[in-house]
Coordinates of C-alpha atoms in Angstrom, one line a residue:
X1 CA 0.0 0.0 0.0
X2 CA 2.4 3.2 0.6
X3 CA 3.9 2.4 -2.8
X4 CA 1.3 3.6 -4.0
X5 CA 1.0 6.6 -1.4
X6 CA 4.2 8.3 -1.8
X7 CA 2.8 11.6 -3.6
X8 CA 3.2 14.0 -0.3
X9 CA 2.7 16.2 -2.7
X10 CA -1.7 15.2 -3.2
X11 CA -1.7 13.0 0.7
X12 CA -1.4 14.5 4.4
X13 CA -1.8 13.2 7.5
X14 CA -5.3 14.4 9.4
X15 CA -5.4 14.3 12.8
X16 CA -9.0 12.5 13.5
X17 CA -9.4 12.6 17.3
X18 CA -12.0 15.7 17.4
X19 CA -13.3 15.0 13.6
X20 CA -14.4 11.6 14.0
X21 CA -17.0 12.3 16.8
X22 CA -19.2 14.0 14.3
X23 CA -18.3 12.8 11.0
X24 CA -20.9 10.2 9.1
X25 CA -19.5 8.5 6.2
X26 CA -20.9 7.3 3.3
X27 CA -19.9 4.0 2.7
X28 CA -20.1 1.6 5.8
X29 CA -16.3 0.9 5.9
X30 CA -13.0 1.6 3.8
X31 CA -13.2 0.3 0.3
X32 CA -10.6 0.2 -2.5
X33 CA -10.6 2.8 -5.2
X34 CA -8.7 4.0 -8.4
X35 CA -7.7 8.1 -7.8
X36 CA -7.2 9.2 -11.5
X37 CA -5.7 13.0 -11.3
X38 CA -5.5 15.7 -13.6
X39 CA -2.3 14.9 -15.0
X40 CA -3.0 11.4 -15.9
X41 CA -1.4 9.5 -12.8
X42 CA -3.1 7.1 -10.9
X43 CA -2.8 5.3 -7.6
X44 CA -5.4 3.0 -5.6
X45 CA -6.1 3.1 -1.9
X46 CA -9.0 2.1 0.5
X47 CA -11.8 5.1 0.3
X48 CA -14.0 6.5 2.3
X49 CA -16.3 9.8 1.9
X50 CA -17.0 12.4 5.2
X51 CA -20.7 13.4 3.6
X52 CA -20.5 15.7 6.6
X53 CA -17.8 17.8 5.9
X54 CA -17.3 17.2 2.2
X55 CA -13.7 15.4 2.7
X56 CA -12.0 12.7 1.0
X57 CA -10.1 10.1 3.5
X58 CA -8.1 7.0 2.6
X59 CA -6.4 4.2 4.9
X60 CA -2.9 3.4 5.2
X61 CA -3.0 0.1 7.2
X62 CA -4.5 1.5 10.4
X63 CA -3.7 5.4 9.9
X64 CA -6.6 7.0 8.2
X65 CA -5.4 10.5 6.3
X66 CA -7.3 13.0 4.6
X67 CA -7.0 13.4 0.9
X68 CA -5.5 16.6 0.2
X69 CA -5.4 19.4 -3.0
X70 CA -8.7 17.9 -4.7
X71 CA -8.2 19.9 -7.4
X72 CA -5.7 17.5 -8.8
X73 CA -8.2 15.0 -8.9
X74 CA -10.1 13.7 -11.9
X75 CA -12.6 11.6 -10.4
X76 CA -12.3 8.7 -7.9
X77 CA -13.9 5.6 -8.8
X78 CA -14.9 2.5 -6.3
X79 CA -15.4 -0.9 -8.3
X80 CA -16.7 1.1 -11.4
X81 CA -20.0 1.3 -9.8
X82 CA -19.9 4.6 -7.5
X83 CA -17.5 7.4 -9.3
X84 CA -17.1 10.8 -7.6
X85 CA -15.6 14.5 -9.3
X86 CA -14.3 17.7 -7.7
X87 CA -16.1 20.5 -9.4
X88 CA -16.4 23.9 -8.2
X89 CA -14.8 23.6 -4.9
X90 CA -17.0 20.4 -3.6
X91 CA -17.0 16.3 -4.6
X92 CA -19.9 15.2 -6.7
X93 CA -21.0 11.5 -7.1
X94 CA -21.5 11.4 -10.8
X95 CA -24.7 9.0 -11.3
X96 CA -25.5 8.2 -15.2
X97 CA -29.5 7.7 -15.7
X98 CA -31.0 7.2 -18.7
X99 CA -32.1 10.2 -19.5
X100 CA -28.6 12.2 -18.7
X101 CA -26.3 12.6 -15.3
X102 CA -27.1 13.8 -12.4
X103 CA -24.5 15.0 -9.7
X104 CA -25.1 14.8 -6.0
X105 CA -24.0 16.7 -3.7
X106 CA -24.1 14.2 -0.5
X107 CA -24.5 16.1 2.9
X108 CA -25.5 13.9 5.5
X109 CA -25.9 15.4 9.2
X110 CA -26.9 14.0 12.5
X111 CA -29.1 16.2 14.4
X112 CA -29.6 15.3 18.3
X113 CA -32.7 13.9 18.9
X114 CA -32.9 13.1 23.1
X115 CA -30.5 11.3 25.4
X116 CA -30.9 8.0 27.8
X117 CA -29.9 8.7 31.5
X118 CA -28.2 6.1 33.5
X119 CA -32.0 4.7 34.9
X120 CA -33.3 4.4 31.4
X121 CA -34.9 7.6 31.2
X122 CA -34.7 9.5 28.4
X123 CA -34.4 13.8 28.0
X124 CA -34.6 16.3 25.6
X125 CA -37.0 13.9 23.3
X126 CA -39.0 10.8 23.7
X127 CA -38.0 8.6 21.7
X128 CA -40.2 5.1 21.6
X129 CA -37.9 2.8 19.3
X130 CA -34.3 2.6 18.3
X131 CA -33.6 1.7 15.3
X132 CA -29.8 1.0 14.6
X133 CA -29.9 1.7 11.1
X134 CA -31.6 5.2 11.6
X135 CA -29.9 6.3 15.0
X136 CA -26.2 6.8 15.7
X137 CA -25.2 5.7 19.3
X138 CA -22.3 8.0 20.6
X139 CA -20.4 7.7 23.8
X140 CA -21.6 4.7 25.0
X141 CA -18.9 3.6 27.0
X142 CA -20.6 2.2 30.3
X143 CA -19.0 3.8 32.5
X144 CA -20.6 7.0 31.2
X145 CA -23.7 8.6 32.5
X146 CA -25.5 8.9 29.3
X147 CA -25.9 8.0 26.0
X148 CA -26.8 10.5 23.5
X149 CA -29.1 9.3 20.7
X150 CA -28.7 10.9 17.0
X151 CA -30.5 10.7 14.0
X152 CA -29.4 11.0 10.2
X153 CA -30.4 13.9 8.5
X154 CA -30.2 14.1 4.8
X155 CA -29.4 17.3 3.0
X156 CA -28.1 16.6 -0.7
X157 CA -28.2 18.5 -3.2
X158 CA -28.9 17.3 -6.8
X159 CA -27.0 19.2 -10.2
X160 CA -28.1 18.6 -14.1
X161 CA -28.0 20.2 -17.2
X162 CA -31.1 21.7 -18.4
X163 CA -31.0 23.7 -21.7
X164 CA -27.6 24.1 -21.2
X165 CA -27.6 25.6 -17.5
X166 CA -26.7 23.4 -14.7
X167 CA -29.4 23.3 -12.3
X168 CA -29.9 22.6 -8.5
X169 CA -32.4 20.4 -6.9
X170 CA -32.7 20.1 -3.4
X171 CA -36.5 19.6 -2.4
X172 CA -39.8 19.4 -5.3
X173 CA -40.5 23.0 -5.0
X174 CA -37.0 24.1 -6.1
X175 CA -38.1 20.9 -8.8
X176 CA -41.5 22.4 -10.2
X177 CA -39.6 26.1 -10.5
X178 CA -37.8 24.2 -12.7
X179 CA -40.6 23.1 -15.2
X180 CA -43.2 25.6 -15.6
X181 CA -46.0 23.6 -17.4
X182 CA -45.3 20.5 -16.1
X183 CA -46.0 20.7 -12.0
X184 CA -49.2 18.6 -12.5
X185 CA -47.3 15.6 -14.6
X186 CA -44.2 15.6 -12.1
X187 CA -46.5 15.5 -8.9
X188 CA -48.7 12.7 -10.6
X189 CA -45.5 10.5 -11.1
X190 CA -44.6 11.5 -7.4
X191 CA -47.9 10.4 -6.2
X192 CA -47.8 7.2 -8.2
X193 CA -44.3 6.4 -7.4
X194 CA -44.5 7.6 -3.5
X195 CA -41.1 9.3 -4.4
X196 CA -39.5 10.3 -1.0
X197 CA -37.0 13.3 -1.8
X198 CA -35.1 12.2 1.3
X199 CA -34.1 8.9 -0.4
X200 CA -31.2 9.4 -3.3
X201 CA -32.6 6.9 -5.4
X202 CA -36.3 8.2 -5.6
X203 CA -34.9 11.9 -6.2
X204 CA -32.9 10.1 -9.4
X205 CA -36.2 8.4 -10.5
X206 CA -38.0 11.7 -10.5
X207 CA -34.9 13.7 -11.9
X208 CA -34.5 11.0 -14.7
X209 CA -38.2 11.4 -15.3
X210 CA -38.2 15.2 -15.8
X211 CA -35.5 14.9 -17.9
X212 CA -37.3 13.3 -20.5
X213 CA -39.7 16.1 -21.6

């Protein structure tokens, strides 16, 4: 592996301690990518993206590192199934659909939704169920008092190309602005597909379909 990390010119060393605690990544673990840059060199390491503050990280056995000067870099690309760009100043997943690309923009927060006291009781909000795959469980060390619960909020922002202008999508209103004319056909396929504009690949099904007029 640091064969193929030698360039301190594009890698440094982040110092994670503080980060970590609120940073949510996109994938679910480290996974290897191809880093194409600029200039036509390439080099492969174990990826991971912070959709919270818009940052690049790799793995070097156990040291993770940020990617640095993204503006060297082409596009990253993770089994040729998930490819990401840096364009203007912030990375992109690039998503082909059959109607064009779309870009997103992932921004992925978690907002503090109550905490459990050391009896069980909870404060700040009432929360009835826990789902693990919807709540984030930090400090939860048991010799701590409490444990704070978290859920995933989802902010991305969606870019394409509409008679030649790029165009930003982040809810159906800023959608509809988008195609005067049309607001009653997109909110029918809404309806009829129960698109949720919180889940990526709903927003692509409705993106892909109002691409096609």
């Amino acid at each position: 592996m640091r064969r193929y990390l030698c360039l301190a010119t594009f890698f440094c060393l982040c110092g994670l301690a503080a980060h970590a605690q609120s940073a949510i990544f996109l994938f679910d673990d480290f996974y290897n990518a191809k880093i194409h840059f600029k200039n036509r060199g390439v080099t492969v390491a174990k990826m991971n993206f912070d959709s919270t503050h818009d940052k690049m990280f790799y793995k070097d056995k156990n040291v993770t590192m940020e990617l640095m000067n993204a503006a060297a870099i082409d596009s990253i690309v993770w089994s040729k199934t998930r490819t990401f760009v840096y364009k203007d100043r912030k990375y992109l997943e690039k998503c082909d659909v059959p109607n064009g690309t779309v870009f997103i923009h992932w921004k992925i927060k978690s907002t503090q939704i109550g905490a459990v006291g050391a009896l069980g009781m909870r404060t700040l909000a009432k929360v009835e169920n826990i789902d693990k795959k919807e709540y984030g469980i930090y400090n939860d060390n048991e010799k701590q008092a409490t444990v704070e619960l978290y859920k995933k909020k989802n902010e991305n922002a969606y870019y394409f190309t509409k008679d030649g202008k790029t165009n930003k999508v982040t809810n159906l209103k800023s959608l509809l602005k988008l195609y005067p004319g049309k607001e009653e056909q997109i909110q029918q396929f809404v309806k009829e597909h129960k698109i949720d504009m919180k889940e990526p690949e709903d927003v692509l099904a409705l993106l892909n379909f109002c691409m096609g007029f």
